[in-house]
Short mmCIF file of C-alpha atoms in Angstrom, two decimals:
data_model
loop_
_atom_site.label_atom_id
_atom_site.label_comp_id
_atom_site.label_asym_id
_atom_site.label_seq_id
_atom_site.Cartn_x
_atom_site.Cartn_y
_atom_site.Cartn_z
CA MET M 1 -23.68 -4.23 20.81
CA ASN M 2 -23.22 -6.78 17.95
CA LEU M 3 -20.81 -4.53 16.04
CA VAL M 4 -18.83 -3.78 19.28
CA LEU M 5 -18.35 -7.55 20.00
CA TYR M 6 -17.58 -8.10 16.22
CA VAL M 7 -14.79 -5.38 16.49
CA LEU M 8 -13.36 -6.96 19.64
CA ARG M 9 -13.30 -10.39 18.07
CA ARG M 10 -11.41 -9.04 14.97
CA LEU M 11 -8.93 -7.28 17.16
CA VAL M 12 -8.33 -10.55 19.36
CA ILE M 13 -7.55 -12.61 16.23
CA SER M 14 -5.30 -9.83 14.75
CA VAL M 15 -2.94 -9.96 17.57
CA PRO M 16 -1.70 -13.66 17.29
CA VAL M 17 -1.65 -13.10 13.69
CA LEU M 18 0.69 -10.24 14.00
CA LEU M 19 2.91 -12.17 16.61
CA VAL M 20 3.32 -15.18 14.17
CA GLY M 21 3.94 -12.77 11.31
CA THR M 22 6.85 -10.99 13.49
CA PHE M 23 8.35 -14.38 14.44
CA LEU M 24 8.44 -15.61 10.79
CA CYS M 25 9.90 -12.30 9.74
CA PHE M 26 12.63 -12.45 12.49
CA VAL M 27 13.58 -16.13 11.47
CA MET M 28 13.84 -15.06 7.87
CA VAL M 29 15.96 -12.07 8.66
CA ALA M 30 18.31 -14.09 10.98
CA ASN M 31 19.05 -16.49 8.23
CA THR M 32 19.68 -14.00 5.32
CA GLY M 33 23.46 -13.71 6.19
CA ASP M 34 25.88 -12.64 8.65
CA PRO M 35 25.40 -8.94 9.70
CA LEU M 36 29.08 -8.83 10.94
CA GLY M 37 30.42 -10.08 7.75
CA GLU M 38 31.90 -6.82 6.90
CA LEU M 39 33.46 -6.56 10.22
CA ARG M 40 34.93 -9.93 10.12
CA SER M 41 36.50 -9.10 6.72
CA LYS M 42 38.50 -6.14 8.05
CA PRO M 43 42.29 -6.82 8.27
CA GLY M 44 43.55 -6.88 11.88
CA ILE M 45 40.46 -7.38 13.59
CA ASN M 46 40.71 -9.64 16.47
CA LEU M 47 38.32 -12.42 17.58
CA GLU M 48 37.77 -10.90 20.97
CA ALA M 49 36.29 -7.69 19.27
CA ILE M 50 33.94 -9.78 17.27
CA ALA M 51 32.80 -11.88 20.16
CA ALA M 52 32.11 -8.60 22.08
CA THR M 53 30.02 -7.19 19.23
CA GLU M 54 28.13 -10.44 18.93
CA HIS M 55 27.41 -10.50 22.67
CA LYS M 56 26.34 -6.73 22.53
CA LEU M 57 23.92 -7.29 19.64
CA GLY M 58 22.62 -10.65 20.97
CA LEU M 59 23.89 -12.55 18.09
CA ASP M 60 25.34 -15.13 20.30
CA GLN M 61 21.89 -16.61 21.43
CA GLY M 62 19.51 -18.81 19.65
CA VAL M 63 16.93 -17.56 17.19
CA VAL M 64 13.99 -18.07 19.63
CA ALA M 65 15.64 -16.30 22.52
CA ARG M 66 16.78 -13.50 20.25
CA TYR M 67 13.12 -13.19 19.05
CA PHE M 68 11.74 -12.68 22.53
CA THR M 69 14.48 -10.42 23.44
CA TRP M 70 13.74 -8.29 20.27
CA LEU M 71 10.11 -8.51 20.93
CA GLY M 72 10.33 -7.11 24.39
CA HIS M 73 12.45 -4.24 23.34
CA PHE M 74 10.13 -3.50 20.39
CA LEU M 75 7.06 -3.41 22.32
CA SER M 76 8.79 -0.91 24.72
CA GLY M 77 9.65 1.35 21.77
CA ASP M 78 13.08 0.31 21.31
CA TRP M 79 13.49 -0.92 17.82
CA GLY M 80 17.24 -1.41 17.85
CA ILE M 81 20.01 0.45 16.06
CA SER M 82 21.35 0.24 12.60
CA ILE M 83 24.65 -1.66 12.46
CA ALA M 84 25.27 -0.98 8.67
CA GLN M 85 28.32 0.81 7.51
CA GLY M 86 27.54 4.46 7.19
CA ASN M 87 24.45 4.06 9.52
CA ALA M 88 26.03 2.69 12.62
CA LEU M 89 24.34 3.36 15.92
CA GLN M 90 21.43 5.31 14.40
CA PRO M 91 18.10 4.35 16.03
CA VAL M 92 15.84 2.29 13.67
CA ALA M 93 12.43 3.43 14.71
CA PRO M 94 12.75 7.14 13.47
CA LYS M 95 14.31 6.01 10.25
CA VAL M 96 11.72 3.37 9.43
CA MET M 97 8.68 5.73 10.44
CA ALA M 98 10.10 8.62 8.38
CA ALA M 99 10.11 6.30 5.33
CA PHE M 100 6.89 4.93 5.97
CA LYS M 101 5.24 8.32 6.16
CA VAL M 102 6.63 9.18 2.84
CA THR M 103 5.23 5.87 1.36
CA LEU M 104 1.99 6.14 3.06
CA GLU M 105 1.26 9.70 1.72
CA LEU M 106 1.64 8.22 -1.56
CA VAL M 107 0.00 4.77 -1.35
CA LEU M 108 -3.03 5.80 0.72
CA ALA M 109 -4.12 8.45 -1.70
CA ALA M 110 -3.51 6.32 -4.79
CA SER M 111 -5.18 3.26 -3.20
CA ILE M 112 -8.38 5.25 -2.20
CA LEU M 113 -8.61 6.80 -5.53
CA ALA M 114 -8.04 3.68 -7.46
CA LEU M 115 -10.58 1.91 -5.39
CA VAL M 116 -13.33 4.61 -6.05
CA PHE M 117 -12.33 4.92 -9.75
CA GLY M 118 -12.17 1.18 -10.31
CA VAL M 119 -15.64 0.56 -8.62
CA LEU M 120 -17.36 3.11 -10.56
CA VAL M 121 -15.99 1.83 -13.85
CA GLY M 122 -16.92 -1.81 -13.03
CA VAL M 123 -20.51 -0.92 -11.85
CA LEU M 124 -21.07 1.01 -15.07
CA ALA M 125 -19.41 -1.80 -17.21
CA ALA M 126 -21.73 -4.39 -15.43
CA VAL M 127 -24.92 -2.25 -15.84
CA LYS M 128 -24.11 -1.53 -19.48
CA GLN M 129 -22.94 -5.04 -20.24
CA TYR M 130 -21.63 -5.62 -23.92
CA SER M 131 -22.02 -1.97 -24.64
CA ILE M 132 -19.28 0.37 -26.09
CA TRP M 133 -18.35 1.37 -22.44
CA ASP M 134 -18.14 -2.23 -21.31
CA TYR M 135 -15.79 -2.99 -24.17
CA LEU M 136 -13.74 0.05 -23.66
CA ALA M 137 -13.35 -0.48 -19.95
CA THR M 138 -12.44 -4.14 -20.38
CA THR M 139 -9.85 -3.37 -23.02
CA LEU M 140 -8.22 -0.62 -20.88
CA ALA M 141 -8.22 -2.94 -17.86
CA PHE M 142 -6.32 -5.56 -19.76
CA LEU M 143 -3.94 -3.00 -21.31
CA MET M 144 -3.13 -1.84 -17.69
CA PHE M 145 -2.74 -5.46 -16.65
CA SER M 146 -0.08 -6.30 -19.34
CA MET M 147 2.05 -3.10 -18.64
CA PRO M 148 4.64 -3.38 -15.80
CA ILE M 149 4.35 -0.42 -13.51
CA PHE M 150 7.86 0.83 -14.19
CA CYS M 151 6.91 1.43 -17.87
CA ILE M 152 3.74 3.38 -16.98
CA ALA M 153 5.82 5.58 -14.56
CA ILE M 154 8.61 6.11 -17.21
CA VAL M 155 5.92 7.07 -19.81
CA LEU M 156 4.23 9.39 -17.53
CA LYS M 157 7.65 10.94 -16.45
CA GLY M 158 8.48 11.60 -20.06
CA TYR M 159 5.24 13.24 -20.84
CA ALA M 160 5.44 15.32 -17.65
CA ILE M 161 8.73 16.73 -18.71
CA ARG M 162 7.16 17.92 -22.15
CA LEU M 163 4.16 19.29 -20.21
CA ASN M 164 6.34 21.24 -17.67
CA GLY M 165 8.12 22.79 -20.80
CA TRP M 166 4.57 23.99 -22.21
CA VAL M 167 3.77 25.45 -18.80
CA ARG M 168 6.96 27.63 -19.01
CA GLN M 169 6.19 28.57 -22.66
CA LEU M 170 2.72 29.75 -21.51
CA GLY M 171 4.09 31.73 -18.60
CA LEU M 172 2.12 29.77 -16.01
CA SER M 173 5.28 28.83 -13.99
CA ASP M 174 4.62 31.60 -11.51
CA VAL M 175 1.08 30.25 -10.92
CA LEU M 176 1.71 26.52 -10.85
CA GLY M 177 5.47 26.36 -9.87
CA ASP M 178 8.59 25.46 -11.87
CA PRO M 179 8.38 22.58 -12.45
CA TRP M 180 4.79 21.95 -11.88
CA LEU M 181 4.73 18.26 -12.39
CA ARG M 182 7.63 17.01 -10.22
CA THR M 183 9.48 14.10 -11.60
CA THR M 184 11.59 13.70 -8.28
CA SER M 185 10.43 13.72 -4.65
CA PRO M 186 9.79 16.99 -3.28
CA GLU M 187 11.98 17.90 -0.23
CA SER M 188 9.40 20.32 0.99
CA LEU M 189 6.25 21.98 -0.11
CA SER M 190 5.48 25.63 1.26
CA ALA M 191 2.35 27.19 -0.11
CA THR M 192 0.94 30.91 0.28
CA GLY M 193 -2.58 29.92 -0.09
CA VAL M 194 -5.17 27.26 -0.89
CA GLY M 195 -4.88 27.52 -4.59
CA ASP M 196 -0.99 27.56 -4.37
CA ALA M 197 -1.02 24.60 -2.10
CA LEU M 198 -3.42 22.55 -4.18
CA ALA M 199 -1.32 23.31 -7.27
CA LYS M 200 1.90 22.34 -5.64
CA TYR M 201 0.49 19.08 -3.99
CA VAL M 202 -1.05 18.02 -7.34
CA GLY M 203 2.26 18.64 -9.08
CA ALA M 204 4.13 16.79 -6.48
CA PHE M 205 1.76 13.72 -6.29
CA LEU M 206 0.10 13.34 -9.55
CA LEU M 207 2.66 11.26 -11.43
CA PRO M 208 3.40 8.66 -8.82
CA THR M 209 -0.27 8.41 -7.81
CA LEU M 210 -1.36 7.73 -11.42
CA SER M 211 1.36 5.07 -11.81
CA ILE M 212 -0.03 3.10 -8.90
CA MET M 213 -3.68 3.73 -9.93
CA ALA M 214 -3.18 2.60 -13.42
CA ILE M 215 -2.83 -1.15 -12.37
CA THR M 216 -4.75 -1.30 -9.22
CA SER M 217 -7.91 0.51 -10.46
CA ALA M 218 -7.89 -2.04 -13.35
CA ALA M 219 -8.13 -4.92 -10.97
CA TYR M 220 -10.82 -3.44 -8.95
CA SER M 221 -12.79 -2.67 -12.02
CA ARG M 222 -12.69 -6.21 -13.27
CA PHE M 223 -13.71 -7.64 -9.81
CA GLN M 224 -16.53 -5.13 -9.34
CA ARG M 225 -17.77 -5.86 -12.73
CA ALA M 226 -17.77 -9.62 -12.25
CA SER M 227 -19.42 -9.24 -8.75
CA MET M 228 -22.08 -6.81 -9.84
CA LEU M 229 -23.14 -9.06 -12.79
CA GLU M 230 -23.54 -12.01 -10.28
CA VAL M 231 -25.58 -9.80 -7.82
CA LEU M 232 -27.71 -8.41 -10.76
CA GLY M 233 -28.73 -12.08 -11.51
CA ALA M 234 -29.68 -12.93 -8.06
CA ASP M 235 -33.28 -13.77 -7.12
CA TYR M 236 -33.79 -10.79 -4.89
CA VAL M 237 -32.77 -8.34 -7.46
CA ARG M 238 -35.21 -9.86 -9.89
CA THR M 239 -37.82 -9.79 -7.18
CA ALA M 240 -37.15 -6.06 -6.55
CA ARG M 241 -37.56 -5.43 -10.24
CA ALA M 242 -40.73 -7.39 -10.47
CA LYS M 243 -42.33 -5.23 -7.77
CA GLY M 244 -41.61 -2.19 -9.73
CA VAL M 245 -38.44 -0.76 -7.91
CA SER M 246 -36.76 1.73 -10.03
CA ASN M 247 -33.71 0.61 -11.81
CA SER M 248 -31.42 3.21 -10.15
CA ARG M 249 -32.64 1.99 -6.70
CA VAL M 250 -32.11 -1.59 -7.58
CA ILE M 251 -28.49 -1.03 -8.58
CA TRP M 252 -27.36 1.26 -5.81
CA ARG M 253 -29.52 0.24 -3.08
CA HIS M 254 -29.91 -3.52 -3.47
CA ALA M 255 -27.04 -4.67 -5.67
CA PHE M 256 -24.24 -2.38 -5.19
CA ARG M 257 -23.69 -2.94 -1.42
CA ASN M 258 -23.37 -6.77 -1.69
CA ALA M 259 -21.39 -6.54 -4.82
CA LEU M 260 -18.76 -4.46 -3.02
CA ILE M 261 -17.94 -7.13 -0.46
CA PRO M 262 -15.42 -9.11 -2.84
CA VAL M 263 -13.96 -5.84 -3.91
CA MET M 264 -13.23 -4.87 -0.27
CA THR M 265 -11.45 -8.27 0.20
CA LEU M 266 -9.05 -7.49 -2.88
CA PHE M 267 -8.55 -4.02 -1.46
CA SER M 268 -7.40 -5.30 1.97
CA VAL M 269 -5.20 -7.94 0.41
CA ASN M 270 -3.88 -5.58 -2.27
CA PHE M 271 -3.02 -2.73 0.12
CA GLY M 272 -0.04 -4.47 1.52
CA ALA M 273 1.05 -5.28 -1.89
CA THR M 274 0.75 -1.79 -3.01
CA VAL M 275 2.99 -0.56 -0.34
CA THR M 276 5.62 -2.95 -1.18
CA GLY M 277 5.07 -2.52 -4.86
CA ALA M 278 5.65 1.27 -4.37
CA ILE M 279 9.34 0.30 -4.37
CA ILE M 280 9.43 0.52 -8.22
CA THR M 281 7.41 3.73 -8.24
CA GLU M 282 9.59 5.35 -5.50
CA THR M 283 12.81 4.45 -7.54
CA VAL M 284 11.53 5.89 -10.82
CA PHE M 285 10.32 9.11 -9.13
CA THR M 286 13.26 9.11 -6.50
CA TRP M 287 11.05 9.21 -3.44
CA HIS M 288 12.83 8.38 -0.34
CA GLY M 289 10.32 5.96 1.23
CA MET M 290 10.06 2.34 2.21
CA GLY M 291 11.25 1.22 -1.20
CA THR M 292 14.68 3.11 -0.86
CA LEU M 293 14.95 1.95 2.79
CA LEU M 294 14.49 -1.65 1.83
CA VAL M 295 17.11 -1.65 -1.00
CA GLU M 296 19.59 0.05 1.31
CA ALA M 297 18.86 -2.38 4.29
CA VAL M 298 19.20 -5.33 2.01
CA ASN M 299 22.53 -4.18 0.35
CA LYS M 300 24.01 -3.30 3.61
CA ASN M 301 22.58 -6.67 5.26
CA ASP M 302 21.14 -4.48 8.22
CA PRO M 303 18.96 -6.73 10.15
CA GLN M 304 17.50 -4.33 12.59
CA VAL M 305 16.36 -1.98 9.77
CA LEU M 306 15.05 -5.06 7.86
CA MET M 307 13.07 -6.08 10.85
CA GLY M 308 11.54 -2.70 11.50
CA TRP M 309 10.67 -2.52 7.71
CA LEU M 310 8.99 -6.08 7.73
CA VAL M 311 7.00 -5.41 11.04
CA VAL M 312 5.58 -2.16 9.63
CA ILE M 313 4.61 -3.74 6.29
CA ALA M 314 3.07 -6.75 8.37
CA ALA M 315 1.14 -4.50 10.53
CA SER M 316 -0.18 -2.53 7.50
CA VAL M 317 -1.41 -5.66 6.13
CA VAL M 318 -3.18 -6.79 9.25
CA ILE M 319 -4.62 -3.39 9.87
CA ALA M 320 -5.94 -3.28 6.29
CA ASN M 321 -7.63 -6.71 6.69
CA LEU M 322 -8.98 -5.69 9.97
CA VAL M 323 -10.56 -2.51 8.41
CA ALA M 324 -11.94 -4.79 5.52
CA ASP M 325 -13.41 -6.98 8.23
CA LEU M 326 -15.17 -4.13 9.78
CA LEU M 327 -16.43 -2.85 6.53
CA TYR M 328 -17.95 -6.55 5.90
CA GLY M 329 -19.85 -5.92 9.03
CA ILE M 330 -21.12 -2.61 7.97
CA LEU M 331 -22.11 -3.90 4.38
CA ASP M 332 -23.55 -7.06 5.64
CA PRO M 333 -24.98 -7.28 9.11
CA ARG M 334 -25.28 -10.98 8.85
CA ILE M 335 -21.51 -11.30 8.94
CA ARG M 336 -21.02 -9.49 12.37
CA VAL M 337 -23.96 -11.52 13.84
CA GLY M 338 -22.50 -14.90 12.81
#
């Protein structure tokens, strides 16, 4: 019952946070520029046509009134239409959700793998403090921190092109595909079996996934190491060891669970940043996801697409924080009781 009440409280808190977030996004988008600027610059356009367009789009109202009008339509499933040149009158919702699906497929896998890898490396570095492994993990983490993500992506892309050449020379193209490691977004992936599907999906997702993992896993490993060292020095851990509890049980049963809480905080905050940060990775590997959509919407000053993009990102951050809150309650029952 305590867990159910805890979940309900978290849900109730998330709703006003999301509403405030959407309002701030709407105000920001409303002040980014004139969405009808291109129309106004056309020769021969009359003022009546501009006024009619403004009225149709609701641009002749105040920001607050426009927000509540937009919110009512948005909650009913109408996200508006694109007014950008070349995309005029296209519904926003399918466009944004299609892009978000592409980005989510990439970011979700990369984030989970980065979390698992970073946590394991951090735990081992803390347990074997000041060992060769600890120094190696620390050096690699700081190396990843110091490299921009586009550098990692470009380096991986270059080596992938060479590896694809070796695959062709070895005659493995029929098994792994040609090219195996895709340096651009796959339009479609059709497979004839489990092995074929695994090879094609690995080849399609490996490079962008590794690009995102490189930096995020480094952050998780450093946080996990620091948190684990702090917990290993706690009184209850020393008491458990004094009672003769085995070292592996102390680490994984007593210390690891509590040491994971700060890392889950970082994961929830970092997930939204990873989604937006995927813009660079998507650009390097030509993935048509949220990054491409954002650049297109900003360049064309398309407010409805921008709002759809911002709301989806804001909702992703709120949901990630909600999931983290729920995990806190699972990891430490005292949190949900309080």
